[in-house]
């Protein structure tokens, strides 16, 4: 008879000296620290994509394979990737300390930070609309996470639940493959961001399950399938993100990820993993209202497009500079 996968074993191993409430609070703090690396890494990656996409003439709207490979020679892109790696490590740590329902929505903080950084780089002021959007985003997420911190709980995960998540990921990958094959010429940055957001939600969910299985000493076929799912979803989602960077500001990419990723991950946490099974009806209603407020604020931030780092990168690229005038 298969042994249930217990997420509490992960949290007990990682922080035996903390009670459940303290573990949740520590998980929130670690997740917020990860959003700082996420925002800075996204800015640097976006800058690197801006340079790489102009190193090779041709398709300026969607990156080619050669342009993707050219990213490996861009220091800014490599540094951004390193920072994103730190962000992933912090996210995985937070997932071992707190439920998905608590950790994932905190990614919206990266959008707020990215908006501020992008405006500073472009030397533009944040207008009233942007400030209201920031207030709505932060306020909605604070309400959501505050309620989730009280009612969300890690529950024993049975192998059938893991199978369901893997089947859902397989369906998503097949759908992405069909859409990319049939509608490649019509896809916009928003479409790539939506696809990346869904895939990253599965990355977070399967990573949590993988950590749980490894710490519990349950190295089985399901564990290997979870690892394979994490790698596949991360690679495909990462390619989608780089393509989206080549056609828009980092705010658009982060806005999509901070809406789609948490919504899908929270949906999996509630429906499949049962993390909100003990929450009363009014708490579920509050979840919906707070999530809607945050999503509305994120949409407002996504429309804020100063002269992004993509333009700044192109100005600093030798190939795009105008030659000096010849003196007569």
mmCIF file of C-alpha atoms in Angstrom:
data_model
loop_
_atom_site.group_PDB
_atom_site.id
_atom_site.type_symbol
_atom_site.label_atom_id
_atom_site.label_comp_id
_atom_site.label_asym_id
_atom_site.label_seq_id
_atom_site.Cartn_x
_atom_site.Cartn_y
_atom_site.Cartn_z
ATOM 1 C CA UNK A 1 0.000 0.000 0.000
ATOM 2 C CA UNK A 2 1.550 3.368 -1.010
ATOM 3 C CA UNK A 3 2.566 5.692 1.781
ATOM 4 C CA UNK A 4 0.849 9.123 1.709
ATOM 5 C CA UNK A 5 3.112 12.057 0.951
ATOM 6 C CA UNK A 6 3.147 14.382 3.962
ATOM 7 C CA UNK A 7 4.157 18.000 3.313
ATOM 8 C CA UNK A 8 4.403 18.498 7.085
ATOM 9 C CA UNK A 9 7.452 16.223 7.054
ATOM 10 C CA UNK A 10 9.200 18.756 4.834
ATOM 11 C CA UNK A 11 8.384 21.690 7.072
ATOM 12 C CA UNK A 12 9.279 19.755 10.220
ATOM 13 C CA UNK A 13 12.657 18.825 8.734
ATOM 14 C CA UNK A 14 13.413 22.354 7.534
ATOM 15 C CA UNK A 15 12.324 24.152 10.688
ATOM 16 C CA UNK A 16 11.800 21.811 13.597
ATOM 17 C CA UNK A 17 12.196 24.632 16.089
ATOM 18 C CA UNK A 18 9.191 26.557 14.714
ATOM 19 C CA UNK A 19 5.488 26.012 15.287
ATOM 20 C CA UNK A 20 3.111 25.888 12.273
ATOM 21 C CA UNK A 21 2.248 29.599 12.471
ATOM 22 C CA UNK A 22 5.906 30.623 12.666
ATOM 23 C CA UNK A 23 6.719 28.360 9.699
ATOM 24 C CA UNK A 24 4.045 30.087 7.630
ATOM 25 C CA UNK A 25 5.390 33.505 8.564
ATOM 26 C CA UNK A 26 8.936 32.439 7.711
ATOM 27 C CA UNK A 27 7.682 31.058 4.404
ATOM 28 C CA UNK A 28 6.070 34.427 3.627
ATOM 29 C CA UNK A 29 9.305 36.281 4.439
ATOM 30 C CA UNK A 30 11.385 33.938 2.261
ATOM 31 C CA UNK A 31 8.906 34.255 -0.613
ATOM 32 C CA UNK A 32 9.038 38.066 -0.425
ATOM 33 C CA UNK A 33 12.843 37.951 -0.523
ATOM 34 C CA UNK A 34 12.572 35.787 -3.626
ATOM 35 C CA UNK A 35 10.422 38.402 -5.363
ATOM 36 C CA UNK A 36 13.289 40.901 -5.108
ATOM 37 C CA UNK A 37 15.599 38.561 -7.026
ATOM 38 C CA UNK A 38 12.762 37.814 -9.452
ATOM 39 C CA UNK A 39 12.187 41.472 -10.292
ATOM 40 C CA UNK A 40 15.887 42.326 -10.678
ATOM 41 C CA UNK A 41 16.570 39.147 -12.651
ATOM 42 C CA UNK A 42 13.685 39.889 -14.994
ATOM 43 C CA UNK A 43 15.004 43.394 -15.647
ATOM 44 C CA UNK A 44 18.499 42.098 -16.459
ATOM 45 C CA UNK A 45 17.187 39.281 -18.634
ATOM 46 C CA UNK A 46 14.990 41.746 -20.497
ATOM 47 C CA UNK A 47 17.994 43.991 -21.097
ATOM 48 C CA UNK A 48 20.012 41.026 -22.387
ATOM 49 C CA UNK A 49 17.196 40.001 -24.729
ATOM 50 C CA UNK A 50 17.043 43.555 -26.051
ATOM 51 C CA UNK A 51 20.723 43.397 -26.967
ATOM 52 C CA UNK A 52 20.685 39.866 -28.353
ATOM 53 C CA UNK A 53 17.648 40.473 -30.534
ATOM 54 C CA UNK A 54 19.507 43.336 -32.208
ATOM 55 C CA UNK A 55 22.768 41.489 -32.664
ATOM 56 C CA UNK A 56 21.236 39.476 -35.482
ATOM 57 C CA UNK A 57 19.142 41.290 -38.100
ATOM 58 C CA UNK A 58 15.931 39.690 -39.290
ATOM 59 C CA UNK A 59 12.939 38.829 -37.151
ATOM 60 C CA UNK A 60 12.517 41.684 -34.698
ATOM 61 C CA UNK A 61 9.147 40.523 -33.377
ATOM 62 C CA UNK A 62 9.896 36.982 -32.230
ATOM 63 C CA UNK A 63 13.292 35.648 -31.305
ATOM 64 C CA UNK A 64 14.884 33.068 -33.538
ATOM 65 C CA UNK A 65 16.929 30.097 -32.365
ATOM 66 C CA UNK A 66 20.115 31.986 -33.143
ATOM 67 C CA UNK A 67 18.993 34.916 -31.014
ATOM 68 C CA UNK A 68 18.137 32.605 -28.141
ATOM 69 C CA UNK A 69 21.625 31.084 -28.340
ATOM 70 C CA UNK A 70 23.118 34.583 -28.504
ATOM 71 C CA UNK A 71 21.727 35.229 -25.021
ATOM 72 C CA UNK A 72 24.424 32.935 -23.630
ATOM 73 C CA UNK A 73 26.999 35.592 -24.594
ATOM 74 C CA UNK A 74 25.217 38.480 -22.889
ATOM 75 C CA UNK A 75 26.559 39.204 -19.359
ATOM 76 C CA UNK A 76 23.367 41.022 -18.359
ATOM 77 C CA UNK A 77 21.227 38.046 -19.367
ATOM 78 C CA UNK A 78 23.515 35.595 -17.575
ATOM 79 C CA UNK A 79 23.474 37.706 -14.392
ATOM 80 C CA UNK A 80 19.698 37.946 -14.631
ATOM 81 C CA UNK A 81 19.477 34.180 -14.986
ATOM 82 C CA UNK A 82 21.659 33.762 -11.899
ATOM 83 C CA UNK A 83 19.371 36.061 -9.895
ATOM 84 C CA UNK A 84 16.323 34.155 -11.130
ATOM 85 C CA UNK A 85 18.038 30.979 -9.969
ATOM 86 C CA UNK A 86 18.289 32.468 -6.465
ATOM 87 C CA UNK A 87 14.630 33.451 -6.711
ATOM 88 C CA UNK A 88 13.689 29.865 -7.559
ATOM 89 C CA UNK A 89 15.705 28.500 -4.617
ATOM 90 C CA UNK A 90 13.957 30.907 -2.260
ATOM 91 C CA UNK A 91 10.584 29.990 -3.732
ATOM 92 C CA UNK A 92 11.257 26.284 -3.245
ATOM 93 C CA UNK A 93 12.294 26.992 0.348
ATOM 94 C CA UNK A 94 9.104 28.949 0.971
ATOM 95 C CA UNK A 95 7.043 26.113 -0.516
ATOM 96 C CA UNK A 96 8.597 23.801 2.043
ATOM 97 C CA UNK A 97 7.522 26.141 4.819
ATOM 98 C CA UNK A 98 4.041 27.261 3.783
ATOM 99 C CA UNK A 99 1.145 26.080 1.596
ATOM 100 C CA UNK A 100 0.911 27.054 -2.094
ATOM 101 C CA UNK A 101 -2.149 29.127 -1.245
ATOM 102 C CA UNK A 102 0.003 31.383 0.950
ATOM 103 C CA UNK A 103 3.241 31.585 -1.040
ATOM 104 C CA UNK A 104 2.298 31.884 -4.717
ATOM 105 C CA UNK A 105 0.232 35.113 -4.606
ATOM 106 C CA UNK A 106 3.196 36.970 -3.108
ATOM 107 C CA UNK A 107 4.800 37.066 -6.553
ATOM 108 C CA UNK A 108 2.848 40.260 -7.270
ATOM 109 C CA UNK A 109 5.460 42.108 -5.187
ATOM 110 C CA UNK A 110 7.912 41.457 -8.049
ATOM 111 C CA UNK A 111 5.615 43.368 -10.417
ATOM 112 C CA UNK A 112 5.492 46.366 -8.099
ATOM 113 C CA UNK A 113 9.281 46.398 -7.724
ATOM 114 C CA UNK A 114 9.783 45.908 -11.469
ATOM 115 C CA UNK A 115 7.481 48.830 -12.237
ATOM 116 C CA UNK A 116 9.485 51.099 -9.931
ATOM 117 C CA UNK A 117 12.852 49.934 -11.301
ATOM 118 C CA UNK A 118 11.707 50.274 -14.920
ATOM 119 C CA UNK A 119 10.476 53.805 -14.292
ATOM 120 C CA UNK A 120 13.750 54.771 -12.621
ATOM 121 C CA UNK A 121 15.779 53.399 -15.512
ATOM 122 C CA UNK A 122 13.599 55.261 -18.002
ATOM 123 C CA UNK A 123 13.702 58.448 -15.854
ATOM 124 C CA UNK A 124 9.904 58.716 -15.735
ATOM 125 C CA UNK A 125 7.568 59.423 -12.846
ATOM 126 C CA UNK A 126 4.916 57.050 -11.581
ATOM 127 C CA UNK A 127 1.585 58.776 -12.190
ATOM 128 C CA UNK A 128 -1.559 58.531 -10.110
ATOM 129 C CA UNK A 129 -2.940 55.617 -12.120
ATOM 130 C CA UNK A 130 0.179 53.551 -11.487
ATOM 131 C CA UNK A 131 0.208 54.388 -7.779
ATOM 132 C CA UNK A 132 -3.452 53.368 -7.478
ATOM 133 C CA UNK A 133 -2.689 50.135 -9.300
ATOM 134 C CA UNK A 134 0.198 49.434 -6.930
ATOM 135 C CA UNK A 135 -2.063 50.089 -3.932
ATOM 136 C CA UNK A 136 -4.760 47.755 -5.306
ATOM 137 C CA UNK A 137 -2.238 45.016 -6.116
ATOM 138 C CA UNK A 138 -0.527 45.142 -2.753
ATOM 139 C CA UNK A 139 -3.761 45.587 -0.815
ATOM 140 C CA UNK A 140 -5.488 42.683 -2.539
ATOM 141 C CA UNK A 141 -2.545 40.363 -2.006
ATOM 142 C CA UNK A 142 -2.127 41.402 1.648
ATOM 143 C CA UNK A 143 -5.794 40.562 2.277
ATOM 144 C CA UNK A 144 -5.536 37.286 0.354
ATOM 145 C CA UNK A 145 -2.365 36.110 2.082
ATOM 146 C CA UNK A 146 -3.586 37.224 5.517
ATOM 147 C CA UNK A 147 -6.692 35.067 5.164
ATOM 148 C CA UNK A 148 -4.741 32.185 3.625
ATOM 149 C CA UNK A 149 -2.204 32.296 6.469
ATOM 150 C CA UNK A 150 -5.054 31.594 8.895
ATOM 151 C CA UNK A 151 -7.077 28.974 7.026
ATOM 152 C CA UNK A 152 -4.738 27.357 4.472
ATOM 153 C CA UNK A 153 -3.177 24.112 5.690
ATOM 154 C CA UNK A 154 -0.778 21.530 4.305
ATOM 155 C CA UNK A 155 -2.656 18.261 4.015
ATOM 156 C CA UNK A 156 -1.530 14.670 3.356
ATOM 157 C CA UNK A 157 -1.057 14.246 -0.385
ATOM 158 C CA UNK A 158 -2.076 10.915 -1.858
ATOM 159 C CA UNK A 159 -0.413 9.451 -4.980
ATOM 160 C CA UNK A 160 -3.660 9.769 -7.027
ATOM 161 C CA UNK A 161 -3.483 13.539 -6.529
ATOM 162 C CA UNK A 162 0.054 13.566 -7.929
ATOM 163 C CA UNK A 163 -1.141 11.556 -10.942
ATOM 164 C CA UNK A 164 -3.947 14.066 -11.561
ATOM 165 C CA UNK A 165 -1.480 16.977 -11.562
ATOM 166 C CA UNK A 166 0.871 15.156 -13.948
ATOM 167 C CA UNK A 167 -2.028 14.398 -16.314
ATOM 168 C CA UNK A 168 -3.069 18.054 -16.248
ATOM 169 C CA UNK A 169 0.499 19.124 -17.050
ATOM 170 C CA UNK A 170 0.621 16.677 -19.953
ATOM 171 C CA UNK A 171 -2.610 18.125 -21.342
ATOM 172 C CA UNK A 172 -1.233 21.665 -21.017
ATOM 173 C CA UNK A 173 2.013 20.757 -22.820
ATOM 174 C CA UNK A 174 0.093 19.104 -25.649
ATOM 175 C CA UNK A 175 -2.173 22.151 -25.954
ATOM 176 C CA UNK A 176 0.846 24.498 -26.019
ATOM 177 C CA UNK A 177 2.479 22.362 -28.713
ATOM 178 C CA UNK A 178 -0.630 22.379 -30.900
ATOM 179 C CA UNK A 179 -1.206 26.112 -30.490
ATOM 180 C CA UNK A 180 2.445 26.902 -31.240
ATOM 181 C CA UNK A 181 2.445 24.646 -34.314
ATOM 182 C CA UNK A 182 -0.832 25.897 -35.791
ATOM 183 C CA UNK A 183 -0.797 29.568 -34.766
ATOM 184 C CA UNK A 184 2.909 30.377 -34.481
ATOM 185 C CA UNK A 185 2.724 33.401 -36.803
ATOM 186 C CA UNK A 186 -0.226 34.931 -34.926
ATOM 187 C CA UNK A 187 0.969 34.516 -31.355
ATOM 188 C CA UNK A 188 1.650 37.707 -29.407
ATOM 189 C CA UNK A 189 3.677 38.391 -26.270
ATOM 190 C CA UNK A 190 0.502 38.053 -24.195
ATOM 191 C CA UNK A 191 -0.061 34.524 -25.513
ATOM 192 C CA UNK A 192 3.492 33.489 -24.594
ATOM 193 C CA UNK A 193 3.119 35.055 -21.139
ATOM 194 C CA UNK A 194 -0.151 33.194 -20.522
ATOM 195 C CA UNK A 195 1.477 29.920 -21.520
ATOM 196 C CA UNK A 196 4.505 30.586 -19.319
ATOM 197 C CA UNK A 197 2.303 31.508 -16.360
ATOM 198 C CA UNK A 198 0.367 28.245 -16.558
ATOM 199 C CA UNK A 199 3.549 26.193 -16.909
ATOM 200 C CA UNK A 200 5.289 27.969 -14.017
ATOM 201 C CA UNK A 201 2.303 27.200 -11.797
ATOM 202 C CA UNK A 202 2.890 23.509 -12.479
ATOM 203 C CA UNK A 203 6.611 23.995 -11.819
ATOM 204 C CA UNK A 204 5.859 25.341 -8.330
ATOM 205 C CA UNK A 205 3.286 22.648 -7.587
ATOM 206 C CA UNK A 206 5.395 19.719 -8.783
ATOM 207 C CA UNK A 207 8.504 21.137 -7.086
ATOM 208 C CA UNK A 208 6.634 21.129 -3.788
ATOM 209 C CA UNK A 209 5.560 17.529 -4.341
ATOM 210 C CA UNK A 210 9.097 16.510 -5.338
ATOM 211 C CA UNK A 211 10.611 18.076 -2.211
ATOM 212 C CA UNK A 212 8.000 16.323 -0.100
ATOM 213 C CA UNK A 213 8.744 12.941 -1.661
ATOM 214 C CA UNK A 214 12.533 13.272 -1.428
ATOM 215 C CA UNK A 215 12.535 14.417 2.192
ATOM 216 C CA UNK A 216 10.138 11.597 3.082
ATOM 217 C CA UNK A 217 12.559 9.144 1.414
ATOM 218 C CA UNK A 218 9.963 8.079 -1.143
ATOM 219 C CA UNK A 219 11.989 7.762 -4.349
ATOM 220 C CA UNK A 220 9.490 6.194 -6.731
ATOM 221 C CA UNK A 221 8.375 6.430 -10.327
ATOM 222 C CA UNK A 222 6.070 9.282 -9.342
ATOM 223 C CA UNK A 223 9.065 11.168 -7.949
ATOM 224 C CA UNK A 224 10.950 10.815 -11.223
ATOM 225 C CA UNK A 225 7.868 11.856 -13.184
ATOM 226 C CA UNK A 226 7.533 14.940 -10.967
ATOM 227 C CA UNK A 227 11.180 15.848 -11.588
ATOM 228 C CA UNK A 228 10.681 15.371 -15.326
ATOM 229 C CA UNK A 229 7.551 17.512 -15.199
ATOM 230 C CA UNK A 230 9.380 20.301 -13.363
ATOM 231 C CA UNK A 231 12.246 20.339 -15.870
ATOM 232 C CA UNK A 232 9.990 20.177 -18.928
ATOM 233 C CA UNK A 233 7.600 22.878 -17.741
ATOM 234 C CA UNK A 234 10.489 25.111 -16.624
ATOM 235 C CA UNK A 235 12.317 24.832 -19.960
ATOM 236 C CA UNK A 236 9.256 25.410 -22.150
ATOM 237 C CA UNK A 237 8.011 28.209 -19.892
ATOM 238 C CA UNK A 238 11.467 29.804 -19.893
ATOM 239 C CA UNK A 239 11.569 29.864 -23.702
ATOM 240 C CA UNK A 240 8.100 31.439 -23.776
ATOM 241 C CA UNK A 241 9.277 34.149 -21.364
ATOM 242 C CA UNK A 242 12.351 35.007 -23.460
ATOM 243 C CA UNK A 243 10.201 35.326 -26.582
ATOM 244 C CA UNK A 244 7.790 37.582 -24.700
ATOM 245 C CA UNK A 245 10.692 39.751 -23.493
ATOM 246 C CA UNK A 246 11.647 40.451 -27.111
ATOM 247 C CA UNK A 247 8.307 42.157 -27.855
ATOM 248 C CA UNK A 248 7.444 44.102 -24.724
ATOM 249 C CA UNK A 249 8.570 45.599 -21.410
ATOM 250 C CA UNK A 250 9.365 43.381 -18.424
ATOM 251 C CA UNK A 251 6.271 44.722 -16.645
ATOM 252 C CA UNK A 252 4.044 42.953 -19.156
ATOM 253 C CA UNK A 253 5.800 39.631 -18.639
ATOM 254 C CA UNK A 254 5.841 39.874 -14.850
ATOM 255 C CA UNK A 255 2.231 41.111 -14.795
ATOM 256 C CA UNK A 256 1.089 38.050 -16.696
ATOM 257 C CA UNK A 257 3.119 35.683 -14.551
ATOM 258 C CA UNK A 258 1.976 37.232 -11.274
ATOM 259 C CA UNK A 259 -1.662 36.820 -12.303
ATOM 260 C CA UNK A 260 -1.729 33.533 -14.186
ATOM 261 C CA UNK A 261 0.847 31.623 -12.111
ATOM 262 C CA UNK A 262 -0.818 32.258 -8.727
ATOM 263 C CA UNK A 263 -4.351 31.728 -10.074
ATOM 264 C CA UNK A 264 -3.478 28.336 -11.545
ATOM 265 C CA UNK A 265 -1.343 27.293 -8.550
ATOM 266 C CA UNK A 266 -4.012 28.401 -6.071
ATOM 267 C CA UNK A 267 -6.632 26.565 -8.111
ATOM 268 C CA UNK A 268 -4.547 23.379 -7.931
ATOM 269 C CA UNK A 269 -3.968 23.924 -4.220
ATOM 270 C CA UNK A 270 -7.675 24.302 -3.528
ATOM 271 C CA UNK A 271 -9.218 21.790 -5.928
ATOM 272 C CA UNK A 272 -6.600 19.022 -6.101
ATOM 273 C CA UNK A 273 -4.566 19.348 -2.896
ATOM 274 C CA UNK A 274 -7.395 20.526 -0.640
ATOM 275 C CA UNK A 275 -5.364 23.259 1.067
ATOM 276 C CA UNK A 276 -8.492 25.376 1.725
ATOM 277 C CA UNK A 277 -10.780 22.531 2.767
ATOM 278 C CA UNK A 278 -11.010 23.883 6.327
ATOM 279 C CA UNK A 279 -11.761 27.467 5.283
ATOM 280 C CA UNK A 280 -15.314 28.711 5.938
ATOM 281 C CA UNK A 281 -17.532 30.015 3.152
ATOM 282 C CA UNK A 282 -16.899 33.681 3.965
ATOM 283 C CA UNK A 283 -13.135 33.096 3.710
ATOM 284 C CA UNK A 284 -13.545 31.575 0.224
ATOM 285 C CA UNK A 285 -15.637 34.582 -0.820
ATOM 286 C CA UNK A 286 -12.965 36.898 0.586
ATOM 287 C CA UNK A 287 -10.346 34.969 -1.434
ATOM 288 C CA UNK A 288 -12.254 35.697 -4.642
ATOM 289 C CA UNK A 289 -12.786 39.394 -3.839
ATOM 290 C CA UNK A 290 -9.177 39.966 -2.753
ATOM 291 C CA UNK A 291 -7.867 38.107 -5.802
ATOM 292 C CA UNK A 292 -10.063 40.206 -8.096
ATOM 293 C CA UNK A 293 -8.800 43.430 -6.503
ATOM 294 C CA UNK A 294 -5.170 42.352 -6.931
ATOM 295 C CA UNK A 295 -5.777 41.223 -10.524
ATOM 296 C CA UNK A 296 -7.376 44.585 -11.369
ATOM 297 C CA UNK A 297 -4.368 46.386 -9.955
ATOM 298 C CA UNK A 298 -1.971 44.138 -11.873
ATOM 299 C CA UNK A 299 -3.807 44.841 -15.133
ATOM 300 C CA UNK A 300 -3.364 48.555 -14.474
ATOM 301 C CA UNK A 301 0.345 48.085 -13.864
ATOM 302 C CA UNK A 302 0.703 46.003 -17.018
ATOM 303 C CA UNK A 303 -0.497 49.006 -19.053
ATOM 304 C CA UNK A 304 2.262 51.172 -17.603
ATOM 305 C CA UNK A 305 4.926 51.173 -20.287
ATOM 306 C CA UNK A 306 7.707 53.705 -19.885
ATOM 307 C CA UNK A 307 10.726 53.574 -22.139
ATOM 308 C CA UNK A 308 11.724 50.129 -20.964
ATOM 309 C CA UNK A 309 15.108 48.547 -20.625
ATOM 310 C CA UNK A 310 14.572 46.965 -24.014
ATOM 311 C CA UNK A 311 14.868 50.392 -25.616
ATOM 312 C CA UNK A 312 17.719 51.327 -23.327
ATOM 313 C CA UNK A 313 19.517 48.137 -24.329
ATOM 314 C CA UNK A 314 19.091 48.896 -28.011
ATOM 315 C CA UNK A 315 20.528 52.365 -27.539
ATOM 316 C CA UNK A 316 23.634 50.915 -25.901
ATOM 317 C CA UNK A 317 24.181 48.273 -28.569
ATOM 318 C CA UNK A 318 26.906 49.260 -31.050
ATOM 319 C CA UNK A 319 25.009 47.802 -34.007
ATOM 320 C CA UNK A 320 22.090 50.199 -33.465
ATOM 321 C CA UNK A 321 24.037 53.398 -32.934
ATOM 322 C CA UNK A 322 23.995 55.945 -35.717
ATOM 323 C CA UNK A 323 27.354 56.731 -37.291
ATOM 324 C CA UNK A 324 28.707 60.203 -36.528
ATOM 325 C CA UNK A 325 28.143 62.919 -39.060
ATOM 326 C CA UNK A 326 30.981 63.658 -41.430
ATOM 327 C CA UNK A 327 32.352 67.174 -41.171
ATOM 328 C CA UNK A 328 32.422 69.029 -44.405
#
